[in-house]
Amino acid sequence: MLIRRPPELPTREITDESLYLNRRVWLAAAGMAVSALPTSRLWAKTLALGAAQDDKPTSYKDLTTYNNFYEFGTSKDEPARNAGTLRTSPWTISVEGEVKKPAKYDLADLIKGIATVGRTYRHRCVEGWSMVIPWNGIQLKDLIAKLEPTSNAKFVEFTTLMDEKQMPGQRSGVLPWPYVEGLRLDEAMHPLALIATGIYDKPLLNQNGAPLRLVTPWKYGFKGGKSIVRIRFLRTQPATTWNIAAPDEYGFYANVNPAVDHPRWSQARERRIGSLLKQATLPFNGYADQVASLYTGMDLRKNF
Ligand code: MTE
């Protein structure tokens, strides 16, 4: 994502033909009789097979050593090496804006009484890599219900800690700090959206966004703001970090969409961390049947 340092980024290497051939390889690997299917049905079948992607959870080691958390450096290995400076206890979250229960909450109080869940989700980074993550946490909708937004609330904003001592990467101008992300309220209320506090039944490590982070599996990974200290309910759409940094490249919606290229690379395929082969990226990261109705009537090329 880093604007000034492109070598890690996938380039536009995929022609339509090679995409088609790769699709055939992928279908063959999935045990399908490729030659028996006409192309259009082949494609429909590929999309329908979303759930049949190899969704084996990524290893704990990869999940905790290959990260994006620019507050601790821009290389994938830096968050694991540098995030030891972050103190996650005690941790206070300020709930603000259009909400009936604004207050500063200790994390334990914030989530007290809310049922915990375990959910294994695909995780697709806008850079072209992906993972499968067994999250622990709570459903965001349950937290929102507890906090009681007013009828004026239309968006929710999530802000990461701002503290150069604990997060030395904030001394660099690589992004406008603090890191801010946001959702429309109805997106935030979707049952798939989580506030994660753990991975693999263990508390989140700092590099993964301890002690709490946002998880929206149908969106590119940058939506998932880490180490959240403020949740604000708003009447209007919040300004979000990557959208401020590069508005042509990172939209507010950030829905995973293989049909809409990033200006500098294709989004049609992805590489699962731990696997050599690339695979097709699915609309809404394979969750279209559950979330597409949130966007009925919207032009997803404009609202990328
Ligand atoms: N949150 C903060 N505060 N800072 C970041 O740099 N990176 C985002 C997102 N949340 C980021 C962040 C990006 S680009 C991605 S892909 C995911 O975190 C990566 O999450 P992971 O390291 O747990 O895979």
mmCIF file of C-alpha atoms and ligand atoms in Angstrom:
data_model
loop_
_atom_site.group_PDB
_atom_site.id
_atom_site.type_symbol
_atom_site.label_atom_id
_atom_site.label_comp_id
_atom_site.label_asym_id
_atom_site.label_seq_id
_atom_site.Cartn_x
_atom_site.Cartn_y
_atom_site.Cartn_z
ATOM 1 C CA MET A 1 0.000 0.000 0.000
ATOM 2 C CA LEU A 2 2.970 2.165 0.661
ATOM 3 C CA ILE A 3 2.864 4.846 -1.972
ATOM 4 C CA ARG A 4 6.585 5.555 -2.205
ATOM 5 C CA ARG A 5 7.863 1.972 -1.989
ATOM 6 C CA PRO A 6 6.247 -0.204 -4.637
ATOM 7 C CA PRO A 7 8.563 -3.281 -4.956
ATOM 8 C CA GLU A 8 6.455 -5.483 -2.664
ATOM 9 C CA LEU A 9 3.345 -4.713 -4.607
ATOM 10 C CA PRO A 10 1.969 -7.072 -7.190
ATOM 11 C CA THR A 11 2.095 -5.567 -10.645
ATOM 12 C CA ARG A 12 -0.467 -5.788 -13.419
ATOM 13 C CA GLU A 13 0.874 -9.067 -14.709
ATOM 14 C CA ILE A 14 -2.396 -10.796 -15.462
ATOM 15 C CA THR A 15 -3.777 -10.897 -18.971
ATOM 16 C CA ASP A 16 -7.305 -12.114 -19.591
ATOM 17 C CA GLU A 17 -5.961 -15.227 -21.225
ATOM 18 C CA SER A 18 -3.617 -16.161 -18.434
ATOM 19 C CA LEU A 19 -6.403 -15.477 -15.969
ATOM 20 C CA TYR A 20 -8.576 -17.918 -17.895
ATOM 21 C CA LEU A 21 -5.824 -20.530 -18.027
ATOM 22 C CA ASN A 22 -5.134 -20.127 -14.341
ATOM 23 C CA ARG A 23 -8.803 -20.544 -13.662
ATOM 24 C CA ARG A 24 -8.675 -23.841 -15.514
ATOM 25 C CA VAL A 25 -5.714 -24.951 -13.409
ATOM 26 C CA TRP A 26 -7.529 -23.924 -10.269
ATOM 27 C CA LEU A 27 -10.721 -25.738 -11.273
ATOM 28 C CA ALA A 28 -8.733 -28.831 -12.175
ATOM 29 C CA ALA A 29 -7.134 -28.704 -8.737
ATOM 30 C CA ALA A 30 -10.620 -28.425 -7.250
ATOM 31 C CA GLY A 31 -11.500 -31.692 -9.017
ATOM 32 C CA MET A 32 -13.789 -30.247 -11.688
ATOM 33 C CA ALA A 33 -14.103 -31.532 -15.238
ATOM 34 C CA VAL A 34 -12.905 -28.377 -16.931
ATOM 35 C CA SER A 35 -13.479 -29.398 -20.535
ATOM 36 C CA ALA A 36 -17.084 -30.367 -19.855
ATOM 37 C CA LEU A 37 -18.084 -26.820 -18.900
ATOM 38 C CA PRO A 38 -18.682 -23.969 -21.329
ATOM 39 C CA THR A 39 -16.766 -20.820 -20.368
ATOM 40 C CA SER A 40 -19.663 -18.836 -18.949
ATOM 41 C CA ARG A 41 -20.794 -21.705 -16.767
ATOM 42 C CA LEU A 42 -17.199 -22.279 -15.829
ATOM 43 C CA TRP A 43 -16.973 -18.755 -14.518
ATOM 44 C CA ALA A 44 -20.287 -18.966 -12.684
ATOM 45 C CA LYS A 45 -19.163 -22.214 -11.144
ATOM 46 C CA THR A 46 -15.876 -20.642 -10.089
ATOM 47 C CA LEU A 47 -17.711 -17.907 -8.237
ATOM 48 C CA ALA A 48 -20.151 -20.344 -6.712
ATOM 49 C CA LEU A 49 -17.241 -22.398 -5.480
ATOM 50 C CA GLY A 50 -16.130 -19.592 -3.190
ATOM 51 C CA ALA A 51 -16.564 -21.745 -0.157
ATOM 52 C CA ALA A 52 -14.482 -24.449 -1.809
ATOM 53 C CA GLN A 53 -11.321 -22.349 -1.845
ATOM 54 C CA ASP A 54 -8.646 -23.885 0.312
ATOM 55 C CA ASP A 55 -9.642 -22.207 3.537
ATOM 56 C CA LYS A 56 -7.240 -23.990 5.851
ATOM 57 C CA PRO A 57 -6.359 -21.486 8.581
ATOM 58 C CA THR A 58 -3.026 -19.755 8.096
ATOM 59 C CA SER A 59 -0.358 -20.845 10.578
ATOM 60 C CA TYR A 60 -0.139 -18.941 13.860
ATOM 61 C CA LYS A 61 3.465 -18.121 13.000
ATOM 62 C CA ASP A 62 2.529 -16.492 9.679
ATOM 63 C CA LEU A 63 -0.417 -14.650 11.252
ATOM 64 C CA THR A 64 1.852 -13.148 13.882
ATOM 65 C CA THR A 65 4.987 -12.408 11.847
ATOM 66 C CA TYR A 66 3.607 -11.140 8.500
ATOM 67 C CA ASN A 67 1.659 -8.008 9.378
ATOM 68 C CA ASN A 68 0.703 -4.529 8.301
ATOM 69 C CA PHE A 69 0.839 -2.122 11.228
ATOM 70 C CA TYR A 70 2.632 0.986 10.027
ATOM 71 C CA GLU A 71 2.807 2.426 13.549
ATOM 72 C CA PHE A 72 5.629 -0.117 14.014
ATOM 73 C CA GLY A 73 7.244 0.039 10.565
ATOM 74 C CA THR A 74 6.290 -0.556 6.977
ATOM 75 C CA SER A 75 7.934 -3.969 6.421
ATOM 76 C CA LYS A 76 5.876 -7.066 7.090
ATOM 77 C CA ASP A 77 8.253 -8.346 9.799
ATOM 78 C CA GLU A 78 8.586 -5.061 11.678
ATOM 79 C CA PRO A 79 5.324 -5.120 13.684
ATOM 80 C CA ALA A 80 6.320 -8.461 15.270
ATOM 81 C CA ARG A 81 9.792 -7.127 16.063
ATOM 82 C CA ASN A 82 8.831 -3.632 17.212
ATOM 83 C CA ALA A 83 5.358 -3.780 18.793
ATOM 84 C CA GLY A 84 6.675 -4.765 22.228
ATOM 85 C CA THR A 85 6.605 -1.060 23.159
ATOM 86 C CA LEU A 86 2.785 -1.029 23.083
ATOM 87 C CA ARG A 87 1.200 -1.329 26.558
ATOM 88 C CA THR A 88 -2.245 -2.880 26.219
ATOM 89 C CA SER A 89 -3.263 -2.987 29.869
ATOM 90 C CA PRO A 90 -4.914 -0.919 31.221
ATOM 91 C CA TRP A 91 -6.736 0.063 28.006
ATOM 92 C CA THR A 92 -9.417 2.727 27.761
ATOM 93 C CA ILE A 93 -11.824 3.228 24.878
ATOM 94 C CA SER A 94 -13.629 6.535 24.498
ATOM 95 C CA VAL A 95 -17.174 6.180 23.121
ATOM 96 C CA GLU A 96 -18.320 9.472 21.616
ATOM 97 C CA GLY A 97 -20.787 11.225 19.345
ATOM 98 C CA GLU A 98 -24.349 10.244 18.497
ATOM 99 C CA VAL A 99 -24.760 7.662 21.244
ATOM 100 C CA LYS A 100 -26.842 7.378 24.388
ATOM 101 C CA LYS A 101 -23.986 6.016 26.502
ATOM 102 C CA PRO A 102 -20.899 8.128 25.728
ATOM 103 C CA ALA A 103 -18.130 7.433 28.239
ATOM 104 C CA LYS A 104 -14.580 6.296 28.682
ATOM 105 C CA TYR A 105 -14.716 2.546 29.181
ATOM 106 C CA ASP A 106 -12.115 0.143 30.453
ATOM 107 C CA LEU A 107 -11.937 -2.628 27.828
ATOM 108 C CA ALA A 108 -13.291 -5.287 30.194
ATOM 109 C CA ASP A 109 -16.308 -3.065 31.026
ATOM 110 C CA LEU A 110 -16.908 -2.234 27.378
ATOM 111 C CA ILE A 111 -17.370 -5.855 26.359
ATOM 112 C CA LYS A 112 -18.821 -7.125 29.649
ATOM 113 C CA GLY A 113 -22.036 -9.091 29.182
ATOM 114 C CA ILE A 114 -21.544 -9.540 25.423
ATOM 115 C CA ALA A 115 -21.335 -13.127 24.121
ATOM 116 C CA THR A 116 -17.920 -14.064 22.760
ATOM 117 C CA VAL A 117 -17.654 -15.745 19.367
ATOM 118 C CA GLY A 118 -15.043 -17.644 17.358
ATOM 119 C CA ARG A 119 -15.124 -17.096 13.583
ATOM 120 C CA THR A 120 -12.712 -18.221 10.889
ATOM 121 C CA TYR A 121 -12.674 -15.661 8.085
ATOM 122 C CA ARG A 122 -10.781 -15.006 4.884
ATOM 123 C CA HIS A 123 -8.621 -11.887 5.145
ATOM 124 C CA ARG A 124 -7.704 -10.175 1.836
ATOM 125 C CA CYS A 125 -5.151 -7.402 1.858
ATOM 126 C CA VAL A 126 -5.478 -4.754 -0.853
ATOM 127 C CA GLU A 127 -1.854 -5.550 -1.772
ATOM 128 C CA GLY A 128 -2.852 -8.939 -3.210
ATOM 129 C CA TRP A 129 -2.089 -11.420 -0.435
ATOM 130 C CA SER A 130 -4.590 -13.210 1.756
ATOM 131 C CA MET A 131 -4.864 -15.344 4.865
ATOM 132 C CA VAL A 132 -7.482 -17.359 6.738
ATOM 133 C CA ILE A 133 -7.778 -16.259 10.352
ATOM 134 C CA PRO A 134 -9.524 -17.955 13.280
ATOM 135 C CA TRP A 135 -10.648 -14.897 15.222
ATOM 136 C CA ASN A 136 -12.025 -14.641 18.735
ATOM 137 C CA GLY A 137 -14.011 -11.652 19.868
ATOM 138 C CA ILE A 138 -17.510 -10.238 19.882
ATOM 139 C CA GLN A 139 -19.939 -9.267 17.168
ATOM 140 C CA LEU A 140 -19.749 -5.527 16.587
ATOM 141 C CA LYS A 141 -23.552 -5.379 16.391
ATOM 142 C CA ASP A 142 -23.796 -6.540 20.013
ATOM 143 C CA LEU A 143 -21.430 -3.810 21.159
ATOM 144 C CA ILE A 144 -23.347 -1.178 19.185
ATOM 145 C CA ALA A 145 -26.625 -2.389 20.695
ATOM 146 C CA LYS A 146 -25.109 -2.043 24.155
ATOM 147 C CA LEU A 147 -23.893 1.504 23.462
ATOM 148 C CA GLU A 148 -27.245 2.614 21.960
ATOM 149 C CA PRO A 149 -26.538 5.009 19.088
ATOM 150 C CA THR A 150 -29.101 7.768 18.607
ATOM 151 C CA SER A 151 -31.307 7.851 15.508
ATOM 152 C CA ASN A 152 -28.905 10.473 14.069
ATOM 153 C CA ALA A 153 -26.013 8.003 13.905
ATOM 154 C CA LYS A 154 -25.320 6.899 10.332
ATOM 155 C CA PHE A 155 -21.603 5.992 10.526
ATOM 156 C CA VAL A 156 -19.153 4.587 13.072
ATOM 157 C CA GLU A 157 -15.527 5.688 13.233
ATOM 158 C CA PHE A 158 -12.680 3.692 14.819
ATOM 159 C CA THR A 159 -9.447 5.414 15.855
ATOM 160 C CA THR A 160 -6.134 3.771 16.745
ATOM 161 C CA LEU A 161 -3.980 4.912 19.676
ATOM 162 C CA MET A 162 -1.832 7.984 18.981
ATOM 163 C CA ASP A 163 1.384 7.855 21.019
ATOM 164 C CA GLU A 164 4.792 8.215 19.411
ATOM 165 C CA LYS A 165 6.518 6.691 22.425
ATOM 166 C CA GLN A 166 4.551 3.454 22.195
ATOM 167 C CA MET A 167 4.175 3.565 18.415
ATOM 168 C CA PRO A 168 7.485 4.860 17.032
ATOM 169 C CA GLY A 169 6.322 4.589 13.411
ATOM 170 C CA GLN A 170 4.058 7.585 14.100
ATOM 171 C CA ARG A 171 7.214 9.746 14.037
ATOM 172 C CA SER A 172 7.339 9.159 10.288
ATOM 173 C CA GLY A 173 5.036 10.926 7.854
ATOM 174 C CA VAL A 174 4.208 7.725 6.001
ATOM 175 C CA LEU A 175 0.501 8.104 6.900
ATOM 176 C CA PRO A 176 -1.569 10.843 8.516
ATOM 177 C CA TRP A 177 -1.873 9.746 12.160
ATOM 178 C CA PRO A 178 -3.744 8.495 14.062
ATOM 179 C CA TYR A 179 -5.022 5.636 11.893
ATOM 180 C CA VAL A 180 -8.782 6.042 11.393
ATOM 181 C CA GLU A 181 -11.300 3.718 9.794
ATOM 182 C CA GLY A 182 -15.066 3.783 9.498
ATOM 183 C CA LEU A 183 -18.189 1.932 8.477
ATOM 184 C CA ARG A 184 -21.730 2.863 7.590
ATOM 185 C CA LEU A 185 -23.876 1.960 10.592
ATOM 186 C CA ASP A 186 -25.739 -0.776 8.707
ATOM 187 C CA GLU A 187 -22.413 -2.327 7.677
ATOM 188 C CA ALA A 188 -21.260 -2.201 11.273
ATOM 189 C CA MET A 189 -24.479 -3.947 12.343
ATOM 190 C CA HIS A 190 -23.896 -6.830 9.909
ATOM 191 C CA PRO A 191 -23.441 -10.131 11.785
ATOM 192 C CA LEU A 192 -20.102 -10.799 10.045
ATOM 193 C CA ALA A 193 -18.458 -7.682 11.516
ATOM 194 C CA LEU A 194 -16.390 -8.386 14.624
ATOM 195 C CA ILE A 195 -14.393 -6.658 17.274
ATOM 196 C CA ALA A 196 -11.562 -9.147 17.637
ATOM 197 C CA THR A 197 -9.664 -9.666 20.856
ATOM 198 C CA GLY A 198 -7.953 -12.949 19.968
ATOM 199 C CA ILE A 199 -6.621 -15.324 17.334
ATOM 200 C CA TYR A 200 -6.439 -19.124 17.678
ATOM 201 C CA ASP A 201 -8.065 -18.893 21.141
ATOM 202 C CA LYS A 202 -5.178 -16.753 22.416
ATOM 203 C CA PRO A 203 -5.303 -13.031 23.187
ATOM 204 C CA LEU A 204 -4.300 -10.843 20.239
ATOM 205 C CA LEU A 205 -0.592 -10.135 20.048
ATOM 206 C CA ASN A 206 0.356 -6.477 19.737
ATOM 207 C CA GLN A 207 1.313 -6.847 16.058
ATOM 208 C CA ASN A 208 -2.225 -8.060 15.287
ATOM 209 C CA GLY A 209 -3.885 -5.046 16.915
ATOM 210 C CA ALA A 210 -4.103 -5.830 20.611
ATOM 211 C CA PRO A 211 -6.105 -5.446 22.644
ATOM 212 C CA LEU A 212 -9.008 -4.902 20.188
ATOM 213 C CA ARG A 213 -9.393 -4.371 16.460
ATOM 214 C CA LEU A 214 -12.045 -4.220 13.788
ATOM 215 C CA VAL A 215 -12.660 -7.207 11.454
ATOM 216 C CA THR A 216 -14.849 -6.918 8.321
ATOM 217 C CA PRO A 217 -14.053 -9.961 6.170
ATOM 218 C CA TRP A 218 -15.825 -8.783 2.986
ATOM 219 C CA LYS A 219 -13.610 -5.676 2.852
ATOM 220 C CA TYR A 220 -9.914 -5.211 2.162
ATOM 221 C CA GLY A 221 -7.798 -5.646 5.268
ATOM 222 C CA PHE A 222 -7.074 -1.956 5.698
ATOM 223 C CA LYS A 223 -10.602 -1.475 7.050
ATOM 224 C CA GLY A 224 -9.535 -3.454 10.112
ATOM 225 C CA GLY A 225 -8.183 -0.679 12.308
ATOM 226 C CA LYS A 226 -5.966 -1.989 15.101
ATOM 227 C CA SER A 227 -5.490 -1.070 18.791
ATOM 228 C CA ILE A 228 -8.662 1.044 18.934
ATOM 229 C CA VAL A 229 -8.993 3.777 21.565
ATOM 230 C CA ARG A 230 -12.020 5.674 20.252
ATOM 231 C CA ILE A 231 -15.382 4.633 18.788
ATOM 232 C CA ARG A 232 -17.381 7.579 17.506
ATOM 233 C CA PHE A 233 -20.938 7.555 16.144
ATOM 234 C CA LEU A 234 -21.415 10.156 13.421
ATOM 235 C CA ARG A 235 -24.097 11.703 11.230
ATOM 236 C CA THR A 236 -21.737 11.939 8.250
ATOM 237 C CA GLN A 237 -19.087 9.752 6.672
ATOM 238 C CA PRO A 238 -15.765 10.011 8.516
ATOM 239 C CA ALA A 239 -12.487 10.832 6.781
ATOM 240 C CA THR A 240 -10.401 7.646 6.832
ATOM 241 C CA THR A 241 -6.628 7.317 6.772
ATOM 242 C CA TRP A 242 -5.889 5.530 3.504
ATOM 243 C CA ASN A 243 -8.611 7.479 1.733
ATOM 244 C CA ILE A 244 -6.990 10.733 2.882
ATOM 245 C CA ALA A 245 -3.519 9.454 1.874
ATOM 246 C CA ALA A 246 -4.514 8.275 -1.634
ATOM 247 C CA PRO A 247 -8.199 8.843 -2.476
ATOM 248 C CA ASP A 248 -7.893 7.386 -5.996
ATOM 249 C CA GLU A 249 -6.470 4.147 -4.641
ATOM 250 C CA TYR A 250 -8.338 3.425 -1.406
ATOM 251 C CA GLY A 251 -12.059 4.089 -1.235
ATOM 252 C CA PHE A 252 -14.207 4.417 1.853
ATOM 253 C CA TYR A 253 -16.098 1.208 1.088
ATOM 254 C CA ALA A 254 -13.028 -0.970 0.389
ATOM 255 C CA ASN A 255 -15.215 -3.927 -0.551
ATOM 256 C CA VAL A 256 -13.172 -6.760 -2.044
ATOM 257 C CA ASN A 257 -13.928 -6.561 -5.770
ATOM 258 C CA PRO A 258 -11.954 -8.547 -8.361
ATOM 259 C CA ALA A 259 -13.620 -6.498 -11.133
ATOM 260 C CA VAL A 260 -12.257 -3.155 -9.922
ATOM 261 C CA ASP A 261 -8.485 -2.883 -10.294
ATOM 262 C CA HIS A 262 -6.358 -0.834 -7.981
ATOM 263 C CA PRO A 263 -4.939 1.926 -10.225
ATOM 264 C CA ARG A 264 -1.506 0.264 -10.028
ATOM 265 C CA TRP A 265 -2.383 -3.455 -10.085
ATOM 266 C CA SER A 266 -5.113 -5.997 -10.754
ATOM 267 C CA GLN A 267 -7.298 -7.230 -7.903
ATOM 268 C CA ALA A 268 -8.430 -10.354 -9.810
ATOM 269 C CA ARG A 269 -6.173 -12.781 -7.976
ATOM 270 C CA GLU A 270 -4.513 -13.238 -4.624
ATOM 271 C CA ARG A 271 -1.722 -15.227 -3.035
ATOM 272 C CA ARG A 272 -2.563 -17.091 0.154
ATOM 273 C CA ILE A 273 0.290 -16.700 2.584
ATOM 274 C CA GLY A 274 1.817 -20.177 2.955
ATOM 275 C CA SER A 275 0.805 -21.266 -0.541
ATOM 276 C CA LEU A 276 2.671 -20.860 -3.817
ATOM 277 C CA LEU A 277 -0.239 -20.730 -6.245
ATOM 278 C CA LYS A 278 -2.368 -17.684 -6.766
ATOM 279 C CA GLN A 279 -6.117 -18.090 -6.715
ATOM 280 C CA ALA A 280 -9.089 -16.105 -7.951
ATOM 281 C CA THR A 281 -10.316 -13.343 -5.672
ATOM 282 C CA LEU A 282 -14.042 -13.561 -5.071
ATOM 283 C CA PRO A 283 -16.537 -10.668 -5.003
ATOM 284 C CA PHE A 284 -16.913 -9.441 -1.428
ATOM 285 C CA ASN A 285 -14.119 -11.918 -0.597
ATOM 286 C CA GLY A 286 -16.587 -14.806 -0.946
ATOM 287 C CA TYR A 287 -19.228 -13.321 1.374
ATOM 288 C CA ALA A 288 -21.433 -11.856 -1.381
ATOM 289 C CA ASP A 289 -24.452 -13.974 -0.478
ATOM 290 C CA GLN A 290 -24.392 -12.416 2.978
ATOM 291 C CA VAL A 291 -23.416 -8.793 2.305
ATOM 292 C CA ALA A 292 -24.224 -7.826 -1.307
ATOM 293 C CA SER A 293 -27.683 -6.560 -0.311
ATOM 294 C CA LEU A 294 -26.021 -3.807 1.756
ATOM 295 C CA TYR A 295 -24.986 -2.211 -1.536
ATOM 296 C CA THR A 296 -28.099 -2.624 -3.669
ATOM 297 C CA GLY A 297 -28.376 0.236 -6.153
ATOM 298 C CA MET A 298 -24.822 1.489 -5.572
ATOM 299 C CA ASP A 299 -22.287 1.753 -8.380
ATOM 300 C CA LEU A 300 -19.435 -0.291 -6.903
ATOM 301 C CA ARG A 301 -16.962 1.113 -9.437
ATOM 302 C CA LYS A 302 -17.561 4.598 -8.079
ATOM 303 C CA ASN A 303 -17.991 3.464 -4.487
ATOM 304 C CA PHE A 304 -14.865 1.294 -4.425
HETATM 305 N N1 MTE B 1 -4.383 -0.570 11.643
HETATM 306 C C1 MTE B 1 -3.460 0.332 12.023
HETATM 307 N N2 MTE B 1 -3.669 1.041 13.135
HETATM 308 N N3 MTE B 1 -2.339 0.560 11.304
HETATM 309 C C2 MTE B 1 -2.084 -0.113 10.136
HETATM 310 O O1 MTE B 1 -1.036 0.126 9.498
HETATM 311 N N4 MTE B 1 -2.900 -1.786 8.536
HETATM 312 C C3 MTE B 1 -4.109 -2.307 7.921
HETATM 313 C C4 MTE B 1 -5.007 -3.000 8.947
HETATM 314 N N5 MTE B 1 -5.109 -2.220 10.152
HETATM 315 C C5 MTE B 1 -3.044 -1.075 9.704
HETATM 316 C C6 MTE B 1 -4.174 -1.293 10.512
HETATM 317 C C7 MTE B 1 -3.856 -3.211 6.817
HETATM 318 S S1 MTE B 1 -3.287 -2.507 5.388
HETATM 319 C C8 MTE B 1 -4.104 -4.542 6.886
HETATM 320 S S2 MTE B 1 -3.965 -5.553 5.518
HETATM 321 C C9 MTE B 1 -4.455 -5.183 8.159
HETATM 322 O O2 MTE B 1 -4.470 -4.273 9.242
HETATM 323 C C10 MTE B 1 -3.432 -6.256 8.452
HETATM 324 O O3 MTE B 1 -3.812 -7.013 9.561
HETATM 325 P P1 MTE B 1 -2.882 -8.231 10.018
HETATM 326 O O4 MTE B 1 -1.496 -7.704 10.186
HETATM 327 O O5 MTE B 1 -3.457 -8.724 11.297
HETATM 328 O O6 MTE B 1 -2.938 -9.252 8.919
#
